[in-house]
Short mmCIF file of C-alpha atoms in Angstrom, two decimals:
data_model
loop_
_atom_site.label_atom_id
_atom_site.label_comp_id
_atom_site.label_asym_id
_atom_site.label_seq_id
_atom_site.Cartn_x
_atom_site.Cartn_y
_atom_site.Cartn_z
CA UNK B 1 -0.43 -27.65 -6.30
CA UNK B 2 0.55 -23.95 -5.88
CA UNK B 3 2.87 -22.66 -3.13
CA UNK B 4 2.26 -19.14 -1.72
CA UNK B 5 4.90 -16.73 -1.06
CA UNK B 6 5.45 -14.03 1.06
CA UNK B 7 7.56 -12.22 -0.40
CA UNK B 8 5.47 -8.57 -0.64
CA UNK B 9 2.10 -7.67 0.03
CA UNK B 10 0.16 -7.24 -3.25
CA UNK B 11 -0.85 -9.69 -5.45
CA UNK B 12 -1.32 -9.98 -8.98
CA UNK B 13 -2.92 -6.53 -9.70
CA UNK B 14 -0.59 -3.90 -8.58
CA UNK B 15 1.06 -2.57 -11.63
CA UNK B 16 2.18 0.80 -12.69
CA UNK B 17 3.65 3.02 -16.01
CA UNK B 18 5.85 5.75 -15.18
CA UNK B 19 7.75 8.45 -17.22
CA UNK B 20 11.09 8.42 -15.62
CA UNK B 21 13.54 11.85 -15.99
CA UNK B 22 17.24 10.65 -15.57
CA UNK B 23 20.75 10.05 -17.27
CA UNK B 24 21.79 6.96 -19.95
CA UNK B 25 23.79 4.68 -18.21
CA UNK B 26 25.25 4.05 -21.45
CA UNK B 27 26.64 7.03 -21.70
CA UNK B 28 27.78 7.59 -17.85
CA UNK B 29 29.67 4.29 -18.52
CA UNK B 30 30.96 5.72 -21.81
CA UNK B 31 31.99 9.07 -20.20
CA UNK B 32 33.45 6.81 -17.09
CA UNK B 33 35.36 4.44 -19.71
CA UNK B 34 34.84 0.89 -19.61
CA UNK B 35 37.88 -1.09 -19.71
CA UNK B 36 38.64 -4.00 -22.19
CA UNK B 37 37.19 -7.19 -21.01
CA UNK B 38 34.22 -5.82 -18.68
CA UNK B 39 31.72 -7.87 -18.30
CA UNK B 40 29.18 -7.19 -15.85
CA UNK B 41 27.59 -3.88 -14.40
CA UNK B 42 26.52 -4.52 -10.20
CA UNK B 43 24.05 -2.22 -8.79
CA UNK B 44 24.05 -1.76 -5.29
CA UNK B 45 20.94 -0.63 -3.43
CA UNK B 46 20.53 1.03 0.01
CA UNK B 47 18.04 -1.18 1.47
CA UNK B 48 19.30 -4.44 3.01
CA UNK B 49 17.78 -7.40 4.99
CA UNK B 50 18.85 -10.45 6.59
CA UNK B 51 17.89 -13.64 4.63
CA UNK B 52 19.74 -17.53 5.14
CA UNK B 53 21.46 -15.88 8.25
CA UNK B 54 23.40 -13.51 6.44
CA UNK B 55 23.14 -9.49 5.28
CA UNK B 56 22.03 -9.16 1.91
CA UNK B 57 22.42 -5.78 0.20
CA UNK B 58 19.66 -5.68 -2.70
CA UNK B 59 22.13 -6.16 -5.53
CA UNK B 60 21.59 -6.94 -8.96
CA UNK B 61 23.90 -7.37 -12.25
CA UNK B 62 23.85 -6.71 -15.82
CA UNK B 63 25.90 -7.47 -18.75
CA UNK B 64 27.39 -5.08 -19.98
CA UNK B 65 26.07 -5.76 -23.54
CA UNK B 66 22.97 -4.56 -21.71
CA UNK B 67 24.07 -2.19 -19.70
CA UNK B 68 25.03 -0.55 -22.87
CA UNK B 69 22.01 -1.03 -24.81
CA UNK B 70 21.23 2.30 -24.35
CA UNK B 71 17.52 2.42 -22.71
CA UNK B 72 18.78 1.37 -19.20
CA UNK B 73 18.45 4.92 -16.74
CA UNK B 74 20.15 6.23 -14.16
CA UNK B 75 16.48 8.01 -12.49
CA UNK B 76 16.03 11.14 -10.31
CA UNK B 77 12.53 11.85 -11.81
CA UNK B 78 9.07 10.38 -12.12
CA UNK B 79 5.95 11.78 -13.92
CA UNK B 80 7.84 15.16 -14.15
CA UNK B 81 8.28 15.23 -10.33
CA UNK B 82 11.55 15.06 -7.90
CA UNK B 83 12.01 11.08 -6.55
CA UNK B 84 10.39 10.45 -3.61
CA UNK B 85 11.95 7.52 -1.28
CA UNK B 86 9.51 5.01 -1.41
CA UNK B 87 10.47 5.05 -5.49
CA UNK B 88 14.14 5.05 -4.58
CA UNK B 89 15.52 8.66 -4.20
CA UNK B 90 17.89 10.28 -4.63
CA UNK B 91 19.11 7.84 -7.54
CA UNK B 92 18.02 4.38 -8.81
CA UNK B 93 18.17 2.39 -11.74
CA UNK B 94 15.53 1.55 -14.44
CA UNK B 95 15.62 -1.18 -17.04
CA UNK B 96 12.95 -0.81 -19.07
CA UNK B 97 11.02 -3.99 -20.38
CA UNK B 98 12.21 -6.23 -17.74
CA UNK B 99 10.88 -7.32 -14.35
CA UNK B 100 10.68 -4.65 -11.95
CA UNK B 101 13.08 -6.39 -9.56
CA UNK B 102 16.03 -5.72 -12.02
CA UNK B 103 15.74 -1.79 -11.32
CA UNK B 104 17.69 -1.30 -8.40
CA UNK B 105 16.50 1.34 -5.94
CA UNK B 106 18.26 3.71 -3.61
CA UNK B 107 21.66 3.62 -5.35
CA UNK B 108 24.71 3.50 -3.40
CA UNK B 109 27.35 1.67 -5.84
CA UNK B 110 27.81 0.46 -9.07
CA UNK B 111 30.53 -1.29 -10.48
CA UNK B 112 32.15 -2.73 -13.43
CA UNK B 113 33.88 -6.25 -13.02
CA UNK B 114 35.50 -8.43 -15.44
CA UNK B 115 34.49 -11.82 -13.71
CA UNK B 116 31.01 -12.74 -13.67
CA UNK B 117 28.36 -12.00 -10.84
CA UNK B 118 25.49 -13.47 -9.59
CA UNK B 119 24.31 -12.59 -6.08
CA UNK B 120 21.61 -13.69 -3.94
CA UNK B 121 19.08 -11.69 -5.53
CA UNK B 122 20.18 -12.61 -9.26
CA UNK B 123 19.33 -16.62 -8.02
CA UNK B 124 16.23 -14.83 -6.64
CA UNK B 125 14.58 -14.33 -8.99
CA UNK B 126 14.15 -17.21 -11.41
CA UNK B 127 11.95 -19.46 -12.60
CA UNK B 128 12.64 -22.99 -11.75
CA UNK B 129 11.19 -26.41 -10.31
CA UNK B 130 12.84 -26.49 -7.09
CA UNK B 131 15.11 -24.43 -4.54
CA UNK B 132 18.58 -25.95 -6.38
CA UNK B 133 16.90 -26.86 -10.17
CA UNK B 134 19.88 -26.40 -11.99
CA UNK B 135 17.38 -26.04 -14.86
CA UNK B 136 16.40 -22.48 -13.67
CA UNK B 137 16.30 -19.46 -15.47
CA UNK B 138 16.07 -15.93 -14.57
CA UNK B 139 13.82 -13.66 -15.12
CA UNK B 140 14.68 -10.74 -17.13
CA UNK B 141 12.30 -9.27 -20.09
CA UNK B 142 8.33 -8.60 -19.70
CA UNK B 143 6.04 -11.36 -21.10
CA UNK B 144 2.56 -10.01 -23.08
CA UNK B 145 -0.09 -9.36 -20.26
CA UNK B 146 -3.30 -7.91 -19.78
CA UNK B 147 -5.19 -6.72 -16.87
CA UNK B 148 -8.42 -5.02 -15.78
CA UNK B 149 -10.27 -3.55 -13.56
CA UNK B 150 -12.69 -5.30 -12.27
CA UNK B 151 -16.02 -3.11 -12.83
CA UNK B 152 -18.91 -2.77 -10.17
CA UNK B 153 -18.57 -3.32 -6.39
CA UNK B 154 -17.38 -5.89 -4.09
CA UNK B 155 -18.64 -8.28 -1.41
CA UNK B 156 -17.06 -7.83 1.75
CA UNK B 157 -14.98 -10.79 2.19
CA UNK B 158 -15.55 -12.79 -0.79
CA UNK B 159 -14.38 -9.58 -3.41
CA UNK B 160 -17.18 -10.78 -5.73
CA UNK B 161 -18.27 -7.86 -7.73
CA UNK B 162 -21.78 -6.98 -8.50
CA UNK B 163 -22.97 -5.08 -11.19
CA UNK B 164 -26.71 -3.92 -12.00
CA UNK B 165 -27.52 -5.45 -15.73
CA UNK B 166 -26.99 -3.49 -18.76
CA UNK B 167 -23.74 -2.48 -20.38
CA UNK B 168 -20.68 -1.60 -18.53
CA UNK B 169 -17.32 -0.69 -19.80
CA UNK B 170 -14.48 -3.07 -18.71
CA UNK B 171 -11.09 -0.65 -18.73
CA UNK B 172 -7.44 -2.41 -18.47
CA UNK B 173 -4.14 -2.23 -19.73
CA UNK B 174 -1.85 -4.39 -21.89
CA UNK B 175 1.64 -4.51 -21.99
CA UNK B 176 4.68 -6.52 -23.22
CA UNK B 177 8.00 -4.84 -22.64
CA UNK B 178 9.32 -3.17 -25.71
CA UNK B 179 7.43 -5.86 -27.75
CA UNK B 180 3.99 -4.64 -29.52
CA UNK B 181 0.51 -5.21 -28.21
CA UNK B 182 -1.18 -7.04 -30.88
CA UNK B 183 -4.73 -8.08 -29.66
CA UNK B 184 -6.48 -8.06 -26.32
CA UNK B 185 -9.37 -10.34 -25.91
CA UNK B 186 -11.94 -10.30 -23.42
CA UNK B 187 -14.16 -13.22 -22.23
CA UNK B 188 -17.25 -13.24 -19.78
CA UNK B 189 -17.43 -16.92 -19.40
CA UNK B 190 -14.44 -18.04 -17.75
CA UNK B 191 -12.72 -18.56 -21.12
CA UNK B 192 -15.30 -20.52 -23.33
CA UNK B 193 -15.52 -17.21 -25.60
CA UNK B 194 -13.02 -14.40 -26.28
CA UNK B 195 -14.11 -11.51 -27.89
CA UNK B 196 -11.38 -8.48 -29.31
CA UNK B 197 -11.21 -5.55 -26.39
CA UNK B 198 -10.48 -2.20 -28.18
CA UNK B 199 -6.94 -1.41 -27.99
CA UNK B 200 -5.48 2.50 -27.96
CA UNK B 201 -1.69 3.04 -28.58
CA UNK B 202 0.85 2.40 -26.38
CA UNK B 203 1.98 5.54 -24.60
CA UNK B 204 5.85 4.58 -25.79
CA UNK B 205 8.22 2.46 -26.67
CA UNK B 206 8.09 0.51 -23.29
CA UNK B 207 4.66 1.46 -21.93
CA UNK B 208 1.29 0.10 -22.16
CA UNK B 209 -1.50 1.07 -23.78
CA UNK B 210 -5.39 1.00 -22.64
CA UNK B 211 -7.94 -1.14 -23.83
CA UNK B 212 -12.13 -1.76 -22.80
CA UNK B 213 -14.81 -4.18 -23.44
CA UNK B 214 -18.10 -3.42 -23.58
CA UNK B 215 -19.48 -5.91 -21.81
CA UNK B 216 -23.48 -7.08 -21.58
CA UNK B 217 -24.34 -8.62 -18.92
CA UNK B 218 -26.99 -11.52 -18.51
CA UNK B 219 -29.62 -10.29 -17.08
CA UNK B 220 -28.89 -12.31 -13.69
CA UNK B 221 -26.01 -14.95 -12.48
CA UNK B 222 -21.88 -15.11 -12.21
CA UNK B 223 -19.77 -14.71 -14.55
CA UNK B 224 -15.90 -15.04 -14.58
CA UNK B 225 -14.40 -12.45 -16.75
CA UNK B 226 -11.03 -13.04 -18.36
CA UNK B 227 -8.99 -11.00 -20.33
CA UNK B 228 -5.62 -12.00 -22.23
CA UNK B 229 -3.23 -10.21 -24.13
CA UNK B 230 -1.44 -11.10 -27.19
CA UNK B 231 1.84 -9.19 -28.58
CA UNK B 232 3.30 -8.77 -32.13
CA UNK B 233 5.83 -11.53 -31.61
CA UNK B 234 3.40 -13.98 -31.57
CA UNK B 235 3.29 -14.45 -27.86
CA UNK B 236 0.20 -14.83 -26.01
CA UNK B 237 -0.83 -14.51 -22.16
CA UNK B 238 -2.73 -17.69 -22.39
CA UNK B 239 0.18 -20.14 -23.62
CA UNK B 240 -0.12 -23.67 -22.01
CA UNK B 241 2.34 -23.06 -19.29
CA UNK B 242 4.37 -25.48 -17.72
CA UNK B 243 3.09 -24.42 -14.41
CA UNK B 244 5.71 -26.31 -11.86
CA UNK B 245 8.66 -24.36 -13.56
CA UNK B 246 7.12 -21.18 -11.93
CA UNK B 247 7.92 -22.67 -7.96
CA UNK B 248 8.29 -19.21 -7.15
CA UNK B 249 5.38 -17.41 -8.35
CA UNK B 250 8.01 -15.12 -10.04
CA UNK B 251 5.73 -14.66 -13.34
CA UNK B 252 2.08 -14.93 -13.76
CA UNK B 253 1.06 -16.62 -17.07
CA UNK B 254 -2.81 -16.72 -17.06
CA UNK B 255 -5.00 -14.52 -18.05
CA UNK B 256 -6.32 -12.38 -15.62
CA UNK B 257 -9.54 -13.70 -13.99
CA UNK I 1 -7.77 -14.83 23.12
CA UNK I 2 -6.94 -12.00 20.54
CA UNK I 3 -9.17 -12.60 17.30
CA UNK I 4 -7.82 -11.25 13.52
CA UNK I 5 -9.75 -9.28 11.43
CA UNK I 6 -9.64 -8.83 7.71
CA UNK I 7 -10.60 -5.38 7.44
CA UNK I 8 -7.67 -3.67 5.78
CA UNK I 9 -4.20 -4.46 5.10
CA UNK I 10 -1.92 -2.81 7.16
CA UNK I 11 -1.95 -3.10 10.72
CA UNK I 12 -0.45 -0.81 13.81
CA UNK I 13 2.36 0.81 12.28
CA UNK I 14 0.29 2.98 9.49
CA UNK I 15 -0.71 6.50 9.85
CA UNK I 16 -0.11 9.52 8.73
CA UNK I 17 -0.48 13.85 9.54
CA UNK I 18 -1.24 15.54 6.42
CA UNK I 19 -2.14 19.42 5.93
CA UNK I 20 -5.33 19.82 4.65
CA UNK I 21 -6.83 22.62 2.82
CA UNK I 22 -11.39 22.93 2.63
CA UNK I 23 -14.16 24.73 3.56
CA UNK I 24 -15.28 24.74 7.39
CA UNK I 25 -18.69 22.19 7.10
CA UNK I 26 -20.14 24.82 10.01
CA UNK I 27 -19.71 27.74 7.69
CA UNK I 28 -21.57 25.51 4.71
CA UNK I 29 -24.45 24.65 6.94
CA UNK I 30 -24.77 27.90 8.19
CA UNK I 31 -24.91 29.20 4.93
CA UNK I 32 -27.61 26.51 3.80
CA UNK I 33 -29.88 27.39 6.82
CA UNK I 34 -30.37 24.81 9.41
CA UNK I 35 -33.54 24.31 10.48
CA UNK I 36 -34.51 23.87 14.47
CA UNK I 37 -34.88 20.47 14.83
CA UNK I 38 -31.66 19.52 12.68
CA UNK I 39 -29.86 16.41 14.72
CA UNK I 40 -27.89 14.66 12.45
CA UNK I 41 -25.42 15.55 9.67
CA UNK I 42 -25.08 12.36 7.26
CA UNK I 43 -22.24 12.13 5.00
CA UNK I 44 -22.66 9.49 2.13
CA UNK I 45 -19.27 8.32 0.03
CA UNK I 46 -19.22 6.67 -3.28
CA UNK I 47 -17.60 3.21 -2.04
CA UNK I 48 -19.84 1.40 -1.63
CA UNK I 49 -20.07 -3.05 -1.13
CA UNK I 50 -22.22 -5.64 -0.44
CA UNK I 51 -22.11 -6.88 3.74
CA UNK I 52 -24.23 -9.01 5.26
CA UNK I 53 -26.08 -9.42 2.38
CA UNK I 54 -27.05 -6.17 1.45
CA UNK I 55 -25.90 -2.96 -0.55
CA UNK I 56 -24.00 -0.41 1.48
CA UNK I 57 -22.73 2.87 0.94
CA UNK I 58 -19.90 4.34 3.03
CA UNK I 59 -22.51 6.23 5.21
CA UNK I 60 -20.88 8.47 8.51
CA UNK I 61 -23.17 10.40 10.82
CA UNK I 62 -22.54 13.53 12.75
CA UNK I 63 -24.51 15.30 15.42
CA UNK I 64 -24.77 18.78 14.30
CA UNK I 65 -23.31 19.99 17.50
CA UNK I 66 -20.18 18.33 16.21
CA UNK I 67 -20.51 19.08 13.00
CA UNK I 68 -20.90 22.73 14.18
CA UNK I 69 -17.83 23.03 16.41
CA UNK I 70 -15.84 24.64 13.43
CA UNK I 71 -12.88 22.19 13.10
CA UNK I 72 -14.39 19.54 10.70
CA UNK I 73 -13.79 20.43 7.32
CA UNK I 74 -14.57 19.94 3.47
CA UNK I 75 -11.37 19.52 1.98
CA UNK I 76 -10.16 19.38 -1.80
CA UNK I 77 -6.41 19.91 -1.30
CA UNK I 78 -4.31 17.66 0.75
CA UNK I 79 -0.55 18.86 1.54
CA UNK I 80 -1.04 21.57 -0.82
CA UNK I 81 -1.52 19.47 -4.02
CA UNK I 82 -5.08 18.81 -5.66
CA UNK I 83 -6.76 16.10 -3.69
CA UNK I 84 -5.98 12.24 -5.22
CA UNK I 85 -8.39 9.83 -5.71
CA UNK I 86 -7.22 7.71 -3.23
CA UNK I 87 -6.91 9.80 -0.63
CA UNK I 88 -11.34 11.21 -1.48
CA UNK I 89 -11.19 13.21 -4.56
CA UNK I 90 -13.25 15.18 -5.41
CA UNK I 91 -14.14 16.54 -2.08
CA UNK I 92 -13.96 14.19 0.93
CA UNK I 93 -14.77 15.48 4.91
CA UNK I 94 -11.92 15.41 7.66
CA UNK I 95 -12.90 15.10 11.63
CA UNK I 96 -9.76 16.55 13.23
CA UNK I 97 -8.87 14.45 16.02
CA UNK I 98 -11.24 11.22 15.41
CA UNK I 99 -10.54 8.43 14.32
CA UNK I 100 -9.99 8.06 10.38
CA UNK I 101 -13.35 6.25 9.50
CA UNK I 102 -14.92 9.20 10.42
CA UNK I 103 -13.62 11.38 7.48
CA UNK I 104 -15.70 10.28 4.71
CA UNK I 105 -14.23 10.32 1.24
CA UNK I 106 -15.83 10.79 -2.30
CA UNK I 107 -18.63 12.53 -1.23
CA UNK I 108 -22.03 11.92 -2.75
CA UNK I 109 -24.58 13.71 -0.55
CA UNK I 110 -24.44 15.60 3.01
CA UNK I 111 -28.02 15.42 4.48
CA UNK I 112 -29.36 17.18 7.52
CA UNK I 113 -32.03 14.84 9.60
CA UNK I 114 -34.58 15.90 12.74
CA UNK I 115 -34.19 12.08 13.68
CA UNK I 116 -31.40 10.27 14.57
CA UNK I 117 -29.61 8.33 12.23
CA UNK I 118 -27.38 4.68 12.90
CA UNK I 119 -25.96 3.71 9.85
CA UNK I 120 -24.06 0.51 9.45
CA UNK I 121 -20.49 1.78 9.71
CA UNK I 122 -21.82 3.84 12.67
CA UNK I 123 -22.22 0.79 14.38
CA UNK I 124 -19.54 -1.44 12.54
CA UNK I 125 -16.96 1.30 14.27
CA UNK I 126 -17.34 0.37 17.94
CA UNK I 127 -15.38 -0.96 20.93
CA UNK I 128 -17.32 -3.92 21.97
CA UNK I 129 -17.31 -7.39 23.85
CA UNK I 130 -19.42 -9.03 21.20
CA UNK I 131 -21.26 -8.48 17.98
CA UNK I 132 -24.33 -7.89 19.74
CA UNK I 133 -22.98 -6.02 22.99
CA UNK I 134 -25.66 -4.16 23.93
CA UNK I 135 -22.74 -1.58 25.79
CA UNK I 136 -20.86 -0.47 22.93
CA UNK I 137 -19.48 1.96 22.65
CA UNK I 138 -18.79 3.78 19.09
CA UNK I 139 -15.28 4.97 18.18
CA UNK I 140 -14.79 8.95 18.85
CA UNK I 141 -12.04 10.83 19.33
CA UNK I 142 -8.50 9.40 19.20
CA UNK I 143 -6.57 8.29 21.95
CA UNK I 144 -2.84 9.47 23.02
CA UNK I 145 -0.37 7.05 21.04
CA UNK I 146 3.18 7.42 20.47
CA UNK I 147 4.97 5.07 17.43
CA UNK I 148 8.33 4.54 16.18
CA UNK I 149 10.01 3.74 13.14
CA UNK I 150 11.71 0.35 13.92
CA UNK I 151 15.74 1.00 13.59
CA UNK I 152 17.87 -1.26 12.03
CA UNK I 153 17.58 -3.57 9.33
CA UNK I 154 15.00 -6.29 9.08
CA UNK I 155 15.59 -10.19 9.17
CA UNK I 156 13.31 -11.45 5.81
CA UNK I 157 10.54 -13.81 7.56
CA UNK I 158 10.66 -12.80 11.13
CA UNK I 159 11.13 -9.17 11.00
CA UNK I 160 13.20 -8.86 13.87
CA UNK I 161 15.84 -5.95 13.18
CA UNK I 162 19.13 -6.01 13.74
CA UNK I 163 21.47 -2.71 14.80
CA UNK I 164 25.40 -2.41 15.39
CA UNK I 165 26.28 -1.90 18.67
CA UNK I 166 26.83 1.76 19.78
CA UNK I 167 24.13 4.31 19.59
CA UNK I 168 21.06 4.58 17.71
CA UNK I 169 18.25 7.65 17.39
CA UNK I 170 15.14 6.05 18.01
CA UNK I 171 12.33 8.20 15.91
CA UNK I 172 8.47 8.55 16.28
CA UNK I 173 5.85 10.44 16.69
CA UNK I 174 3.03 10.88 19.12
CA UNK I 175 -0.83 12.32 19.08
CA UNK I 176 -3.94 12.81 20.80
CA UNK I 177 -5.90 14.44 18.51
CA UNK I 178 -6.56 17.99 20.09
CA UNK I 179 -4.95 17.20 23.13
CA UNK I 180 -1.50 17.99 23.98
CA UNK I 181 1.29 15.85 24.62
CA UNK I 182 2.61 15.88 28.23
CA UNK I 183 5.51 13.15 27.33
CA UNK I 184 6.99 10.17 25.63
CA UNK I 185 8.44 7.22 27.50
CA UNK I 186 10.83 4.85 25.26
CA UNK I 187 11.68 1.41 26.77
CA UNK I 188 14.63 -1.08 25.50
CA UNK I 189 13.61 -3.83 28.05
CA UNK I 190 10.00 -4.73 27.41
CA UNK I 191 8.45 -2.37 30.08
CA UNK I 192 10.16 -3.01 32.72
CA UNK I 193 12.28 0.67 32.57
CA UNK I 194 10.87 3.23 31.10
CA UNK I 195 13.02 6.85 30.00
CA UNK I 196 11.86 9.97 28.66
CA UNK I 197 12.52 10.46 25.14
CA UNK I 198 12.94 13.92 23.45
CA UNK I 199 9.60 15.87 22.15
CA UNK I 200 9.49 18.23 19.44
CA UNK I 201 5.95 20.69 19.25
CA UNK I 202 3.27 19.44 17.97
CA UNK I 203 2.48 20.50 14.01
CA UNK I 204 -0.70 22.29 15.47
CA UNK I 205 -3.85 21.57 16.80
CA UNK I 206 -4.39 18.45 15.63
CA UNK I 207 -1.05 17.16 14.63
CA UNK I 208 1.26 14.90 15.65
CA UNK I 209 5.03 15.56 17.26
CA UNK I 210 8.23 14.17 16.61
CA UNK I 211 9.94 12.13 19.28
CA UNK I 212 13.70 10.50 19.27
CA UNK I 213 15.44 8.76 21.94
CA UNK I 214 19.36 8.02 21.69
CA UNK I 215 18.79 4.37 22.45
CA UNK I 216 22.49 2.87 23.37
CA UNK I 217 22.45 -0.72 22.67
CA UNK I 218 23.99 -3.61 24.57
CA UNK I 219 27.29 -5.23 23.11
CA UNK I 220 24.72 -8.55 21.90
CA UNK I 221 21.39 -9.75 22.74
CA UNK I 222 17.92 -9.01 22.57
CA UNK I 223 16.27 -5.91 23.18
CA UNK I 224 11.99 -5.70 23.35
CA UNK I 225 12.01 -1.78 22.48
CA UNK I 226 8.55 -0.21 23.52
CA UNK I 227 7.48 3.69 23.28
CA UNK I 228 4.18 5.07 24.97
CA UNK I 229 2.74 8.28 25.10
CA UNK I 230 1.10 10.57 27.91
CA UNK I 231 -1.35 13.59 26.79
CA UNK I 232 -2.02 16.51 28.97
CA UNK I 233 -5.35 15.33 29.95
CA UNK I 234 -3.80 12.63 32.21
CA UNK I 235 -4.28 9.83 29.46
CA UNK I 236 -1.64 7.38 28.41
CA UNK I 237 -1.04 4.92 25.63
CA UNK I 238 -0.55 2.03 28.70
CA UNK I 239 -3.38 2.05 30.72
CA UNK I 240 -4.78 -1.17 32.08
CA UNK I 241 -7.21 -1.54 29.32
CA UNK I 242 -9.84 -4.35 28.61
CA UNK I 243 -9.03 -5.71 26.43
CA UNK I 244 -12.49 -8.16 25.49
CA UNK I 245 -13.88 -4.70 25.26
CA UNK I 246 -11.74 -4.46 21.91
CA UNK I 247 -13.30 -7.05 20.08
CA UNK I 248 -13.21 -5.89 16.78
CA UNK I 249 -9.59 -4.91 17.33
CA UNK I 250 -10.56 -1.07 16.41
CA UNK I 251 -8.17 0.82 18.74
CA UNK I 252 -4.85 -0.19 20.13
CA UNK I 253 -4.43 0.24 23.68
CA UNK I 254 -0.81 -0.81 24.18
CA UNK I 255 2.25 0.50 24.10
CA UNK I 256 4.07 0.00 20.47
CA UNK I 257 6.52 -2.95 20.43
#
């Protein structure tokens, strides 16, 4: 039923907050002066690749309506430190709340046009039943989602973790864009049972904030933890998701298990 | 006739030369008092997992003779920034010259034994023809090996790069541990010429050395490039190895392609 991409090499559980130093791009494009009838912002990256026998820049658009939004950075710091390359020095893009792929790294253009834009990496990334679903639609702001880490140790090859019985505090994070974090629940039997995680602030308007479970453990067999997030909009982690419109694997939408 | 293994998730073209900052482990075991007798120097980490069934720790062993010879080190600063936890914080061990697995990392314990002592990733870290190959032999002290960073730009699935015509620096580096580099050989025809390629000093004792080569490509086509090193000892990255002998895929033996 599911396809497997190979797109990068991490998996679910790489994920990241960063305070980012930098300029509005509001305002650069305020200062710069945006003519009458602009319509989309292009972002030009340094790092390019051959894909469907041609050479694709990494290039992504936005409107200008959000381009102007005000949140969107031009970056040249990260947790109070100088860029480094492998975060795209000297200059990249971020746009808060969205997918990651929308903040363009290693800047080398950006430009204003009046048509519209959509590039190979704008078709990308979208969700979508099929290469050509004409149906499809891109990805742009965070859902609600909750991860942990997994407590105790692993097996070698099977990455089942072991822990000795007692209590042990299950640590995550829970985030949904700029959207609030309303509830995280926890479950130790593969989703029979939730229980409420305890939930600190979020460290900002588009950061995440921490949560744990103090879980028991039986005194022997498996258990599948589980953990789902829920944000103040009503959304949840654990909506029955129509799972063949996600042919990429662009979005997960399960809780974490 | 090559088998895979799942160890860790990068393969040849990952390594590193950092500046390290410690104590010298001879000075700390001096100062403790060794006792006659003392054999073995056994490092403990706090990874631990479950293989083959059973609990272990990250456990490394060194004679004291080694550990005595002044160069292996317990280090808390790494490129002159407070050890991360990923990289052994709060104080890990380096072996200058050895292999990585050597250097243990979140140390737990350092214990001096009269016996000998054959822990499991003493004997997991081996050059072999078999699991049970009675003439192992364990992993030591590094070879020469020269590697390059691919030029170009990278085709998505295959990872073949492509270059403009004209002329293109060729950069790498080279090491062999406390040896010194004699030379590195570039070739843009598979092996079958070889040219030498520029060498910078080596960062110090144990450090690496940059290498370029002004590689000037053909009009169109394909070119295999290969670099190999040579270390003032008379060894070289391309020696007729054995390569059943590498069962466990632990060392590379070839030239980098």
């Amino acid at each position: 039923k599911h396809r497997f991409w190979t797109h990068v090499p991490w998996g679910v559980d790489s994920f990241g907050c960063a305070e980012w130093t930098g300029c509005s791009l509001a305002d650069l494009l305020k200062e710069a002066g945006l003519k009458p009838g602009a319509k989309q912002v292009i972002f030009t990256g340094a790092d390019k690749g051959v894909e469907g026998g041609k050479v694709q820049h990494f290039q992504r658009s936005l409107s200008v309506d959000d381009a102007l939004l005000g949140h969107v950075m031009l970056v040249y710091r990260m947790n109070g430190e100088d860029l480094k390359p492998a975060h795209g020095a000297p200059l990249r893009i971020i746009v808060p709340g969205w997918y990651g792929m929308a903040s363009v790294k290693w800047l080398t253009s950006i430009e204003v046009t009046e048509g519209g834009w959509w590039g190979h990496q704008m078709e990308a990334y979208s969700f979508r039943r099929a290469a050509d679903d004409p149906g499809r639609v891109p990805l742009t702001q965070l859902p609600v989602r909750a991860l942990m880490a997994p407590p105790g140790f692993p097996d070698f090859f099977s990455r089942a973790r072991v822990v000795a019985p007692g209590t042990h505090r299950v640590v995550g994070k829970v985030w949904a864009g700029a959207v609030g974090i309303d509830r995280v629940e926890f479950s130790a039997d593969h989703g029979k049972t939730w229980a409420n995680a305890t939930l600190e602030r979020k460290t900002g308007l588009f950061g995440w904030a921490t949560w744990h479970y103090d879980w028991v453990t039986p005194a022997e067999g498996t258990c599948i933890l589980k953990c789902r997030g829920f944000d103040t909009k009503g959304r949840s982690q654990d909506e029955p998701g129509d799972d063949d419109f996600n042919w990429t694997g662009m979005g997960d939408t399960q809780p974490q298990m």
